[in-house]
Amino acid sequence: MLKKISFLLLFISSTAWADDGYRLWLKFDLIKNPTQRATYAKFSQFIYTEQQDAISQTASKELQTSLQGLLGKRIPIAKNIQDKKGGILLKVSATDAKTQALADDGFAIYTQNNNIVVSSKNPSGALYGAFALLRRIQTGLDISKIDIADSPKVRLRMLNHWDNPLGTIERGYAGSSLWKWYELPEVIDQRYIDYARANASVGINAVVLNNVNASARFLTDEYLQKVKALAAVFRPYGIKVFLSLNFAAPKILGKTKNSDPLAPEIRTWWNNKTQEIYKLIPDFGGYLVKANSEGEPGPQDFGRTHADGANMLAEALKPHQGIVIWRAFVYAADPKGDRFKEAYKDFKPLDGTFADNVMVQVKNGPIDFQSREPFHPLFGAMPKTPLAMEFQLTQEYLGFSTNLVYEAPLFKECLDSDTYVQGKGSTVAKVVDGSLDKHTLTAIVGVANTGSDRNWTGHLMSQANWYAFGRLAWNHALSSEQIAEEWIKMTLTQHPQSVTVIQDVMLKSREIYVDFTTPLGLHHVMGQNIHFGPEPWLERSARPDWTAIYYHRADSLGLGFNRTATGSNALSLYSPEVQQLWGNPDTCPLPYLLWFHHVPWTKQLSTGKSLWDEFSSRYYKGVASVEWMQKQWKSVANQIDPAIFADVDGRLAAQHREALNWRDACVLYFQQYANQPIPAPYPKPTRSLAEMKKIVEIYQLR
Ligand code: BDP
């Protein structure tokens, strides 16, 4: 009997709950409160649009199915409006007074004659407006007197997939590639459509399908047919497709003598290839290029510059309105140099020499997507070149898919940083959105964290990073708090107290991760190759700037990389105001301290503690904070779907285990140099440094 009851309970709970996370923030479940439902229903009697284009049709279809879910009734698509009231009108018009001031893709939503009007200049605007209206309903906001206008701050809101032709993903932690290359172009997986919906719902309008370490195979007819099929799925959602290219493709595919960008034969090859692509995909976006970086081919192989390479491709794309996005992630291996300065050295002199359909894509920080980096010194240093911001959503350096790290605060910290290049307020965001130097070609890019895992991102909480990225790429002025709140309410729960608890955990999560891995500006001490776990003792690698000791420079005197005038002087790449802010170890904000200074272990910091005491305490605090996150999460158990609850709960336990590894490894390793005891009240690790090294060695086994 007992067995039967428990089976029944299991059955009920798995039908009523058991959310596998597939629906992301687009759940559209029935609004439970009937009064609230009725207020929304008043404005959802019908949907009407005059537009016949595919994107507007998507907008009205999305409204229809989503509202049906939320309100529990079918909403008709009206053939005309005549005197109808109580509906939603999608209006695309460049002359509507409300749309005059909007940018492309922007929308206005207002009430008129008892209807809600979503008005925009182009069909994509209608789609984004429709999702914005739905978001208001999903999060329980009033729409009865709605009157809003919203425009994206940048033109390209783009995901970069690092996906390979055989289905693996470089730095992917959520399964294999979403793109089932072998099945394409014949089989169209429903996931492609759901992926496009999710992107459109947050305003993402461009996608690079393949890894920046690009296989030339993507430029063959075999793969271009597959790309064409994906482009057709994404088109009705307002998403353009781009490809990463291999700079040596002419030689690899065309058997040319070389791939010299100034050789007429090579230019012709690219012109022809580009024409071939546009014949298949008339709205193809363009090329993303990683050149002369980490072994990838590039123009420097032929004594040419990055601009020579980019401009050759720009010329091929120009007649088709395509663009080149050329990455600035380059760094020569110089054991005496400072990797921090490499990209600046290569790119700054090229400012003003790029064709007008070229953008240079710069990572948020000068090294490589660490948990905290100062903003990249190229921001503000190339006023004549449109710079795209590259963030990384996939958690390569943020604990893969077992660590809860909400990335919005990391993105915001960079975007809100002041470059001072045109005086106070010259933020990185203003460089990127074009307002500082009057650029209209603008982009914010995120390296995708999606994969074939049922819940898309491995860690369910990492869905929030995809969501936050889209929202911030649309409007970098939004706060991390607001974005978290929206996401939680749409994805996890609307229970007010639980929303607050989860939001608090999310907002603190990045700082907690920094504390138990790389506090006070320590960087690049992770396990080599796989970039997981601690390996601060790493002394030898294929390149000096892939070791840990290159960055932390620990010795008996102190810790940190001196980048002031007495050291590498990387600080000199910034404006005088920034140099002043970070240049003095007494006043440098603690989060950046070890990025710029070699600090004596005994130096007293602004916290009142010595460097060693503060530094080692952070690891203990970090671990304790993970325990706090676990406790907070358990406290909302009753308000969260049990399957999601259990999954996140398990991942938090894994995070705790990993945090202990980081703590013990780093504290014991650096203690050898500091030569001081672990500060009270913290206990000495029970494991030895030798044991920690063994644990991490195993991480590196293949
Ligand atoms: C590093 C990754 C490497 C990428 C490279 C890049 O470790 O896999 O190829 O960045 O951005 O973070 O090109």
XYZ file of C-alpha atoms and ligand atoms in Angstrom:
715
model
C 0.000 0.000 0.000
C 2.713 2.385 1.062
C 4.550 1.584 -2.139
C 1.452 2.365 -4.165
C 0.955 5.721 -2.472
C 4.527 6.752 -2.928
C 4.348 5.740 -6.574
C 1.198 7.832 -6.937
C 2.874 10.785 -5.252
C 5.852 10.414 -7.514
C 3.566 10.339 -10.501
C 1.674 13.448 -9.399
C 4.802 15.355 -8.597
C 6.486 14.399 -11.826
C 3.533 15.453 -13.928
C 2.817 18.640 -12.034
C 6.462 19.601 -11.492
C 9.714 17.972 -12.633
C 10.942 20.813 -14.732
C 13.927 19.821 -16.857
C 14.878 23.444 -17.520
C 14.372 23.178 -21.262
C 11.897 26.041 -21.415
C 14.399 28.518 -19.979
C 12.739 31.811 -18.992
C 10.040 31.247 -21.595
C 7.713 29.079 -19.535
C 4.413 30.917 -19.974
C 2.601 28.717 -17.467
C -0.906 29.666 -16.446
C -0.994 32.693 -14.138
C -2.328 31.211 -10.918
C -4.182 34.233 -9.572
C -7.521 34.547 -11.458
C -7.891 38.281 -10.736
C -4.462 38.984 -12.129
C -5.232 36.800 -15.115
C -8.413 38.746 -15.755
C -6.594 42.109 -15.811
C -4.239 40.845 -18.494
C -7.047 39.145 -20.388
C -8.777 42.526 -20.768
C -6.018 43.480 -23.192
C -5.673 40.155 -24.879
C -8.945 39.716 -26.748
C -7.182 39.511 -30.107
C -3.876 40.165 -31.856
C -3.631 42.148 -35.043
C -0.877 43.045 -37.470
C -0.987 44.334 -41.025
C 2.527 43.113 -41.667
C 3.002 40.029 -43.783
C 6.762 39.668 -43.342
C 8.154 36.631 -41.534
C 9.441 38.467 -38.460
C 6.150 40.260 -37.753
C 4.358 36.974 -38.226
C 6.700 35.414 -35.671
C 5.888 38.251 -33.284
C 2.160 37.700 -33.482
C 2.526 33.921 -33.279
C 4.752 34.227 -30.206
C 2.228 36.518 -28.545
C -0.583 34.167 -29.361
C 0.980 30.960 -28.014
C 2.556 32.595 -24.977
C -0.597 34.424 -23.945
C -2.577 31.264 -24.390
C -0.269 29.632 -21.866
C -0.395 32.528 -19.421
C -4.119 33.166 -19.643
C -5.414 29.708 -20.407
C -7.461 30.725 -23.417
C -7.004 30.942 -27.128
C -6.405 34.448 -28.483
C -7.604 34.940 -32.054
C -5.522 36.657 -34.727
C -7.878 39.331 -36.078
C -8.167 39.968 -39.841
C -8.954 43.653 -39.303
C -9.354 46.021 -36.379
C -12.348 48.141 -37.352
C -13.794 49.165 -33.969
C -12.303 46.319 -32.026
C -11.053 47.031 -28.537
C -9.064 45.134 -25.947
C -6.445 43.688 -28.270
C -2.762 43.954 -29.057
C -1.833 45.748 -32.287
C 1.585 45.280 -33.821
C 2.326 48.296 -35.927
C 5.441 48.780 -38.041
C 5.672 52.383 -39.129
C 8.476 54.876 -39.553
C 6.057 57.792 -39.275
C 4.328 57.006 -35.982
C 5.133 59.870 -33.586
C 6.054 57.325 -30.938
C 8.665 55.619 -33.102
C 10.407 58.737 -34.439
C 13.086 58.776 -31.787
C 13.670 55.028 -31.784
C 16.757 53.284 -33.090
C 16.338 50.353 -35.471
C 14.959 47.358 -33.565
C 13.503 49.678 -30.906
C 9.828 49.697 -29.964
C 7.203 51.742 -28.182
C 4.336 50.142 -26.273
C 1.355 52.270 -25.313
C -2.409 52.137 -24.935
C -4.727 53.722 -27.490
C -8.493 53.316 -27.809
C -8.389 50.544 -25.242
C -5.893 48.582 -27.275
C -2.220 47.998 -26.555
C -0.098 49.140 -29.448
C 3.385 47.772 -30.025
C 4.901 50.177 -32.495
C 8.290 49.924 -34.174
C 10.249 51.073 -37.198
C 11.126 47.606 -38.408
C 9.668 44.109 -37.939
C 12.416 43.099 -35.491
C 11.230 45.934 -33.269
C 7.767 44.345 -33.222
C 9.286 41.036 -32.153
C 11.318 42.634 -29.347
C 8.293 44.674 -28.301
C 6.159 41.541 -28.168
C 8.673 39.816 -25.899
C 8.989 42.941 -23.740
C 5.223 42.985 -23.265
C 5.224 39.291 -22.422
C 8.037 39.820 -19.917
C 5.927 42.402 -18.121
C 3.080 39.956 -17.871
C 5.366 37.083 -16.871
C 6.834 39.143 -14.043
C 3.465 40.424 -12.867
C 3.774 44.093 -13.852
C 0.795 46.293 -14.630
C 0.157 46.859 -18.334
C -3.128 48.742 -18.164
C -1.468 52.153 -18.558
C 1.685 51.000 -20.252
C 3.639 53.723 -22.041
C 7.237 52.792 -22.700
C 9.805 53.239 -25.439
C 12.990 51.235 -25.652
C 15.853 51.062 -28.142
C 18.950 48.892 -28.171
C 22.158 50.718 -27.405
C 24.222 48.631 -29.807
C 23.477 47.348 -33.276
C 24.851 43.810 -33.080
C 23.980 41.776 -30.031
C 25.860 38.656 -30.831
C 26.677 35.178 -29.597
C 29.901 33.480 -30.631
C 29.693 29.717 -30.602
C 33.007 27.948 -30.320
C 31.593 24.860 -32.017
C 33.620 22.497 -34.153
C 32.608 20.612 -37.306
C 32.485 17.249 -35.541
C 30.143 18.409 -32.781
C 32.567 19.219 -29.963
C 32.657 22.658 -28.353
C 35.850 24.433 -27.385
C 35.388 25.344 -23.711
C 31.834 24.014 -23.725
C 30.498 22.546 -20.476
C 26.905 21.731 -21.356
C 27.213 18.760 -23.665
C 28.066 18.836 -27.314
C 27.178 21.267 -30.060
C 23.601 22.363 -30.579
C 24.224 22.085 -34.299
C 23.854 18.529 -35.494
C 26.060 18.954 -38.503
C 25.609 15.408 -39.787
C 21.834 15.750 -39.877
C 21.873 19.158 -41.495
C 20.644 20.448 -43.855
C 17.945 17.792 -44.209
C 16.865 17.520 -40.564
C 15.760 20.629 -38.685
C 15.842 19.992 -34.953
C 13.166 21.775 -32.906
C 16.019 23.004 -30.716
C 17.222 25.356 -33.441
C 13.862 27.095 -33.347
C 13.726 27.191 -29.554
C 17.262 28.555 -29.467
C 16.281 31.334 -31.863
C 13.215 32.182 -29.758
C 15.295 32.432 -26.610
C 17.742 34.761 -28.317
C 15.017 36.926 -29.816
C 13.321 37.205 -26.437
C 16.351 39.092 -25.105
C 17.227 40.970 -28.285
C 20.152 38.880 -29.552
C 20.261 39.370 -33.318
C 23.495 37.813 -34.562
C 25.191 34.478 -34.183
C 28.611 33.156 -35.185
C 28.083 29.427 -35.604
C 31.597 28.058 -35.317
C 34.785 28.146 -33.296
C 37.220 31.028 -33.709
C 39.893 28.337 -34.058
C 38.133 27.703 -37.318
C 38.118 24.686 -39.519
C 38.264 25.601 -43.208
C 35.601 22.955 -43.710
C 32.922 25.501 -42.823
C 33.627 27.282 -46.102
C 33.011 24.212 -48.248
C 29.749 23.762 -50.087
C 29.037 20.791 -47.819
C 28.947 23.000 -44.701
C 27.593 26.132 -46.364
C 24.438 24.174 -47.202
C 24.081 23.393 -43.503
C 24.721 27.004 -42.562
C 22.078 28.038 -45.071
C 19.552 25.756 -43.367
C 20.282 27.247 -39.944
C 20.106 30.782 -41.346
C 16.631 29.969 -42.653
C 15.506 28.884 -39.178
C 16.934 31.982 -37.529
C 15.740 34.537 -40.110
C 12.129 34.786 -38.872
C 13.559 35.529 -35.426
C 15.597 38.460 -36.727
C 18.931 36.672 -36.297
C 21.773 36.938 -38.790
C 24.347 34.250 -39.239
C 28.117 34.854 -39.350
C 31.030 32.426 -39.713
C 34.467 32.274 -38.152
C 36.991 31.720 -40.851
C 40.354 30.127 -41.190
C 42.695 32.659 -42.729
C 44.569 29.950 -44.606
C 41.379 28.725 -46.317
C 42.555 29.747 -49.824
C 45.555 27.473 -49.478
C 43.703 24.680 -47.662
C 40.648 24.620 -49.908
C 41.749 26.418 -53.050
C 45.269 24.965 -53.225
C 46.689 28.429 -53.791
C 50.413 28.988 -53.269
C 49.818 30.792 -49.982
C 47.124 32.968 -48.336
C 48.846 36.343 -48.593
C 46.132 39.000 -48.282
C 47.868 41.323 -50.728
C 48.220 38.731 -53.490
C 45.651 39.311 -56.276
C 44.995 35.579 -56.555
C 44.038 35.413 -52.860
C 41.808 38.464 -53.044
C 40.002 36.895 -55.985
C 39.603 33.650 -54.039
C 37.917 35.464 -51.139
C 35.741 37.538 -53.481
C 34.495 34.394 -55.166
C 33.980 32.523 -51.903
C 32.070 35.456 -50.457
C 29.857 35.689 -53.528
C 29.152 31.983 -53.261
C 28.051 32.443 -49.641
C 25.758 35.371 -50.445
C 24.134 33.413 -53.252
C 23.109 30.868 -50.647
C 22.457 33.270 -47.758
C 21.599 36.763 -49.064
C 21.500 38.279 -45.558
C 24.704 36.613 -44.338
C 26.298 38.810 -41.660
C 30.008 38.449 -42.345
C 33.216 36.972 -40.943
C 34.774 36.680 -37.511
C 38.542 36.201 -37.591
C 41.089 34.997 -35.063
C 44.406 35.518 -36.800
C 47.997 35.108 -35.697
C 46.913 34.069 -32.267
C 47.637 30.809 -30.451
C 48.918 29.187 -33.631
C 46.095 30.262 -35.954
C 47.188 31.466 -39.404
C 46.999 35.148 -40.285
C 48.368 37.991 -42.391
C 51.534 38.280 -40.294
C 52.585 34.914 -41.741
C 53.214 36.895 -44.936
C 54.675 40.016 -43.368
C 51.314 41.813 -43.567
C 49.408 43.550 -40.797
C 46.092 42.722 -39.176
C 44.622 45.646 -41.110
C 45.838 44.188 -44.429
C 44.051 40.959 -43.610
C 40.865 42.561 -42.347
C 40.631 45.014 -45.234
C 40.989 42.293 -47.838
C 37.964 40.497 -46.368
C 36.123 43.790 -45.941
C 36.498 44.441 -49.641
C 34.999 41.056 -50.485
C 32.057 41.652 -48.119
C 31.411 45.300 -48.949
C 29.160 44.795 -52.022
C 26.935 42.539 -49.886
C 26.784 44.849 -46.834
C 28.697 42.288 -44.803
C 31.167 43.109 -42.053
C 34.454 41.782 -40.735
C 34.941 41.307 -37.025
C 38.645 40.991 -36.409
C 39.732 39.780 -32.977
C 42.388 41.588 -30.959
C 43.157 38.521 -28.827
C 46.798 38.252 -29.867
C 49.920 37.873 -27.769
C 53.439 37.013 -28.801
C 55.329 34.707 -26.447
C 57.901 36.961 -24.844
C 59.309 35.601 -21.589
C 60.577 39.048 -20.639
C 57.479 40.897 -21.770
C 54.034 41.321 -20.299
C 51.166 39.647 -22.111
C 48.970 42.458 -20.795
C 50.516 44.825 -23.367
C 50.640 42.614 -26.459
C 47.317 43.364 -28.155
C 47.745 47.069 -27.536
C 51.173 46.985 -29.142
C 49.805 45.303 -32.291
C 46.524 47.150 -32.675
C 46.876 50.695 -31.374
C 49.153 51.741 -34.294
C 46.564 50.405 -36.761
C 43.812 52.760 -35.554
C 42.403 54.595 -38.555
C 43.663 52.089 -41.112
C 40.716 49.677 -41.096
C 38.012 49.752 -43.790
C 34.648 51.119 -42.666
C 33.027 47.686 -42.506
C 35.581 46.322 -40.055
C 35.193 46.086 -36.306
C 37.904 45.019 -33.901
C 36.650 42.647 -31.212
C 38.364 43.076 -27.848
C 37.990 40.830 -24.800
C 36.787 42.622 -21.686
C 40.198 42.332 -20.049
C 43.819 42.245 -21.225
C 44.615 38.615 -20.362
C 41.840 36.109 -20.861
C 38.375 36.093 -19.270
C 39.669 35.781 -15.707
C 37.156 36.060 -12.874
C 38.250 39.661 -12.526
C 40.303 41.759 -14.906
C 40.828 45.475 -15.278
C 39.212 46.715 -18.495
C 41.263 46.154 -21.644
C 43.490 49.172 -22.352
C 42.430 49.158 -26.023
C 39.040 50.532 -24.975
C 39.444 54.231 -25.497
C 42.761 53.844 -27.321
C 41.378 53.321 -30.843
C 38.885 56.141 -31.373
C 38.848 55.735 -35.155
C 37.931 52.060 -35.044
C 34.626 50.594 -33.888
C 35.424 48.175 -31.066
C 33.195 45.210 -30.237
C 33.129 44.022 -26.630
C 33.760 40.289 -26.167
C 32.520 38.685 -22.951
C 32.651 34.991 -22.158
C 29.439 33.368 -20.971
C 30.802 29.838 -20.931
C 32.541 29.428 -17.586
C 36.010 28.497 -18.760
C 37.633 30.284 -15.844
C 34.581 30.360 -13.617
C 34.338 26.741 -12.533
C 32.684 25.205 -15.598
C 29.101 24.079 -15.000
C 29.438 23.133 -11.349
C 29.878 26.672 -10.055
C 27.142 29.200 -9.540
C 28.512 32.465 -10.864
C 26.067 35.139 -12.008
C 28.081 37.120 -14.521
C 26.080 40.345 -14.866
C 28.160 42.111 -12.169
C 31.349 41.104 -14.011
C 30.027 42.501 -17.308
C 28.787 45.664 -15.619
C 32.067 46.246 -13.800
C 33.842 46.385 -17.147
C 31.187 48.398 -19.003
C 30.946 50.947 -16.192
C 34.739 51.412 -15.918
C 35.875 54.903 -16.777
C 38.611 55.167 -19.415
C 38.799 58.979 -18.906
C 39.974 59.291 -22.526
C 37.633 62.209 -23.118
C 37.394 63.276 -19.512
C 35.355 61.847 -16.645
C 32.466 59.670 -17.742
C 34.172 58.205 -20.826
C 33.082 54.749 -19.811
C 33.908 51.549 -21.641
C 30.172 51.285 -22.369
C 30.307 54.588 -24.240
C 33.277 53.425 -26.271
C 31.431 50.258 -27.192
C 28.005 51.780 -27.904
C 29.662 54.264 -30.257
C 28.471 57.361 -28.419
C 31.970 58.493 -27.435
C 33.522 58.465 -30.908
C 30.366 58.617 -33.053
C 30.445 55.106 -34.451
C 27.295 53.514 -35.797
C 28.744 50.045 -36.259
C 28.534 48.718 -32.692
C 28.511 45.291 -31.067
C 28.516 43.420 -27.773
C 29.497 39.788 -28.107
C 29.226 36.826 -25.759
C 30.958 33.465 -26.118
C 27.973 31.158 -25.781
C 27.418 28.797 -22.858
C 24.871 26.591 -24.598
C 25.126 22.926 -25.541
C 23.120 19.784 -26.052
C 22.291 19.348 -22.348
C 18.546 19.279 -21.926
C 18.632 22.497 -19.857
C 20.937 24.169 -22.446
C 23.644 25.429 -20.077
C 24.565 22.520 -17.783
C 24.159 24.488 -14.567
C 20.605 25.738 -14.598
C 21.703 28.960 -12.937
C 23.983 29.634 -15.920
C 20.864 30.224 -17.989
C 20.818 33.542 -16.157
C 24.129 34.429 -17.812
C 22.710 33.921 -21.290
C 19.678 35.977 -20.280
C 21.723 38.723 -18.609
C 24.069 38.931 -21.547
C 21.193 39.583 -23.946
C 19.588 42.150 -21.682
C 22.863 44.037 -21.160
C 23.834 43.880 -24.821
C 20.496 45.562 -25.470
C 20.852 48.069 -22.662
C 24.064 48.200 -20.673
C 22.480 50.632 -18.237
C 20.204 47.949 -16.758
C 21.228 46.859 -13.291
C 22.402 43.370 -12.358
C 19.700 43.408 -9.665
C 16.851 44.063 -12.078
C 18.026 41.462 -14.560
C 18.377 38.833 -11.839
C 14.910 39.607 -10.523
C 13.327 39.284 -13.967
C 15.099 36.034 -14.642
C 14.228 34.461 -11.304
C 10.566 35.391 -11.614
C 10.327 33.908 -15.089
C 12.490 30.852 -14.461
C 12.329 29.770 -10.835
C 9.671 31.298 -8.632
C 7.548 34.357 -8.005
C 7.411 33.801 -4.266
C 8.602 37.207 -2.998
C 10.859 36.048 -0.201
C 12.442 33.357 -2.338
C 13.058 35.842 -5.138
C 14.965 38.021 -2.668
C 16.997 35.100 -1.319
C 17.997 33.812 -4.761
C 18.723 37.293 -6.067
C 21.025 37.909 -3.117
C 22.883 34.651 -3.781
C 23.246 35.490 -7.462
C 24.507 39.007 -6.845
C 27.164 37.817 -4.403
C 28.175 34.712 -6.327
C 30.871 36.217 -8.524
C 32.660 37.873 -5.613
C 32.476 34.606 -3.686
C 34.081 32.795 -6.598
C 36.834 35.418 -6.747
C 37.448 35.024 -3.007
C 38.045 31.287 -3.008
C 40.046 31.257 -6.271
C 41.930 34.497 -6.985
C 41.400 37.177 -4.312
C 42.809 40.714 -4.362
C 43.658 40.694 -8.069
C 45.545 37.400 -8.285
C 45.065 35.936 -11.755
C 45.843 33.043 -14.086
C 46.691 30.428 -11.465
C 44.244 27.806 -12.737
C 45.021 24.294 -13.912
C 46.785 24.308 -17.238
C 45.064 23.209 -20.448
C 41.643 22.484 -19.015
C 41.580 25.650 -16.904
C 39.875 23.928 -14.020
C 40.935 23.947 -10.387
C 44.039 25.536 -8.860
C 47.605 25.105 -10.072
C 49.535 28.074 -8.667
C 52.747 26.032 -8.702
C 52.743 25.684 -12.495
C 56.244 26.702 -13.572
C 56.647 25.206 -17.012
C 54.337 25.148 -19.984
C 54.618 25.404 -23.766
C 54.860 29.165 -23.293
C 56.000 31.169 -20.264
C 52.784 33.182 -20.277
C 50.766 30.002 -19.849
C 52.348 29.271 -16.449
C 51.081 30.535 -13.119
C 54.358 31.880 -11.776
C 54.558 34.317 -14.722
C 51.508 36.043 -13.251
C 51.654 35.755 -9.468
C 55.404 36.344 -9.032
C 55.329 35.109 -5.453
C 58.639 35.296 -3.594
C 59.762 35.656 -0.009
C 59.047 39.376 -0.139
C 55.593 39.500 -1.571
C 53.003 38.679 -4.192
C 51.663 40.173 -7.446
C 52.727 41.503 -10.844
C 54.390 44.908 -10.777
C 52.896 46.692 -13.777
C 53.891 50.188 -12.659
C 56.800 52.184 -14.103
C 59.254 50.172 -11.983
C 57.842 46.969 -13.489
C 56.334 46.175 -16.891
C 54.685 49.604 -17.005
C 51.501 48.205 -18.541
C 49.731 50.852 -16.490
C 51.077 53.474 -18.871
C 48.638 52.187 -21.512
C 45.792 53.828 -19.580
C 44.805 57.484 -19.159
C 46.615 59.439 -16.423
C 43.473 59.350 -14.256
C 43.347 55.563 -14.411
C 47.062 55.339 -13.743
C 46.509 57.458 -10.683
C 43.651 55.268 -9.515
C 45.562 52.007 -9.816
C 49.184 53.166 -9.720
C 49.715 53.553 -5.993
C 49.647 50.364 -3.908
C 48.385 52.359 -0.922
C 45.275 53.541 -2.727
C 44.754 50.955 -5.482
C 41.341 49.330 -4.918
C 41.895 45.898 -3.380
C 40.167 43.967 -6.187
C 42.922 45.143 -8.578
C 45.866 45.233 -6.181
C 47.823 42.180 -7.354
C 47.082 42.993 -10.996
C 49.374 45.992 -10.730
C 51.621 45.635 -7.708
C 54.087 43.288 -6.133
C 52.960 43.772 -2.550
C 55.019 42.844 0.539
C 53.408 40.064 2.566
C 53.622 42.225 5.642
C 52.140 45.363 4.107
C 49.110 46.589 5.998
C 46.085 46.925 3.701
C 43.123 49.260 4.001
C 41.262 46.462 5.813
C 43.721 46.757 8.694
C 45.202 43.328 7.990
C 48.529 42.434 6.421
C 48.540 41.208 2.841
C 49.094 37.613 3.947
C 46.344 37.709 6.552
C 43.835 39.343 4.214
C 44.766 37.170 1.258
C 44.586 33.856 3.100
C 41.416 34.865 4.993
C 39.656 35.479 1.702
C 39.989 31.807 0.793
C 38.375 30.797 4.087
C 35.650 33.401 3.717
C 35.046 32.224 0.152
C 34.494 28.641 1.275
C 32.235 29.786 4.119
C 30.260 31.831 1.590
C 29.711 28.759 -0.567
C 28.273 27.091 2.534
C 26.068 30.148 2.939
C 24.894 29.798 -0.681
C 24.038 26.148 -0.027
C 22.021 27.127 3.045
C 20.189 29.891 1.243
C 19.321 27.590 -1.612
C 17.982 24.940 0.786
C 15.778 27.590 2.377
C 13.821 28.067 -0.855
C 13.332 24.341 -1.500
C 9.558 24.521 -1.127
C 9.206 27.246 -3.713
C 11.266 25.668 -6.485
C 10.523 22.807 -8.816
C 12.007 19.711 -7.120
C 14.032 18.584 -10.133
C 15.624 22.006 -10.529
C 16.112 22.302 -6.789
C 17.931 18.978 -6.552
C 20.131 19.663 -9.541
C 21.298 23.065 -8.321
C 21.667 21.699 -4.797
C 23.993 18.985 -6.096
C 26.045 21.433 -8.097
C 26.445 23.676 -5.064
C 27.784 20.691 -3.130
C 30.284 20.092 -5.950
C 31.218 23.754 -5.849
C 31.889 23.442 -2.145
C 34.247 20.508 -2.736
C 36.048 22.502 -5.430
C 36.237 25.612 -3.253
C 37.963 23.560 -0.547
C 40.476 22.365 -3.127
C 41.175 25.915 -4.232
C 41.531 27.086 -0.658
C 43.861 24.367 0.525
C 46.001 24.400 -2.609
C 46.457 28.162 -2.697
C 46.821 28.810 0.993
C 49.436 26.068 1.381
C 51.309 27.000 -1.749
C 51.563 30.717 -1.040
C 52.267 30.120 2.632
C 55.663 28.730 1.607
C 56.560 32.212 0.388
C 54.795 34.259 3.038
C 56.302 32.089 5.729
C 53.577 32.973 8.213
C 50.885 31.025 10.029
C 47.277 30.778 8.874
C 45.577 33.704 10.631
C 43.148 33.079 13.474
C 40.446 31.895 13.688
C 40.992 29.734 10.625
C 42.196 26.132 10.929
C 45.205 24.826 9.060
C 44.172 22.703 6.066
C 44.120 19.054 7.001
C 45.627 18.099 3.651
C 49.241 18.748 2.712
C 50.480 20.674 -0.303
C 51.775 17.422 -1.772
C 48.297 15.944 -1.492
C 46.768 18.975 -3.168
C 49.245 18.725 -6.018
C 48.235 15.109 -6.551
C 44.561 16.013 -6.705
C 45.185 18.680 -9.308
C 47.579 16.511 -11.296
C 44.715 14.098 -11.770
C 42.523 16.910 -13.129
C 45.038 17.280 -15.930
C 45.024 13.627 -17.011
C 43.401 12.969 -20.344
C 41.074 31.138 -24.461
C 40.686 29.713 -24.607
C 40.943 29.151 -25.972
C 40.371 30.087 -27.013
C 40.965 31.450 -26.844
C 40.368 32.500 -27.775
O 41.394 28.962 -23.641
O 40.363 27.877 -26.022
O 40.595 29.603 -28.287
O 40.709 31.917 -25.548
O 39.593 33.302 -27.294
O 40.326 31.635 -23.392
O 40.689 32.527 -28.937
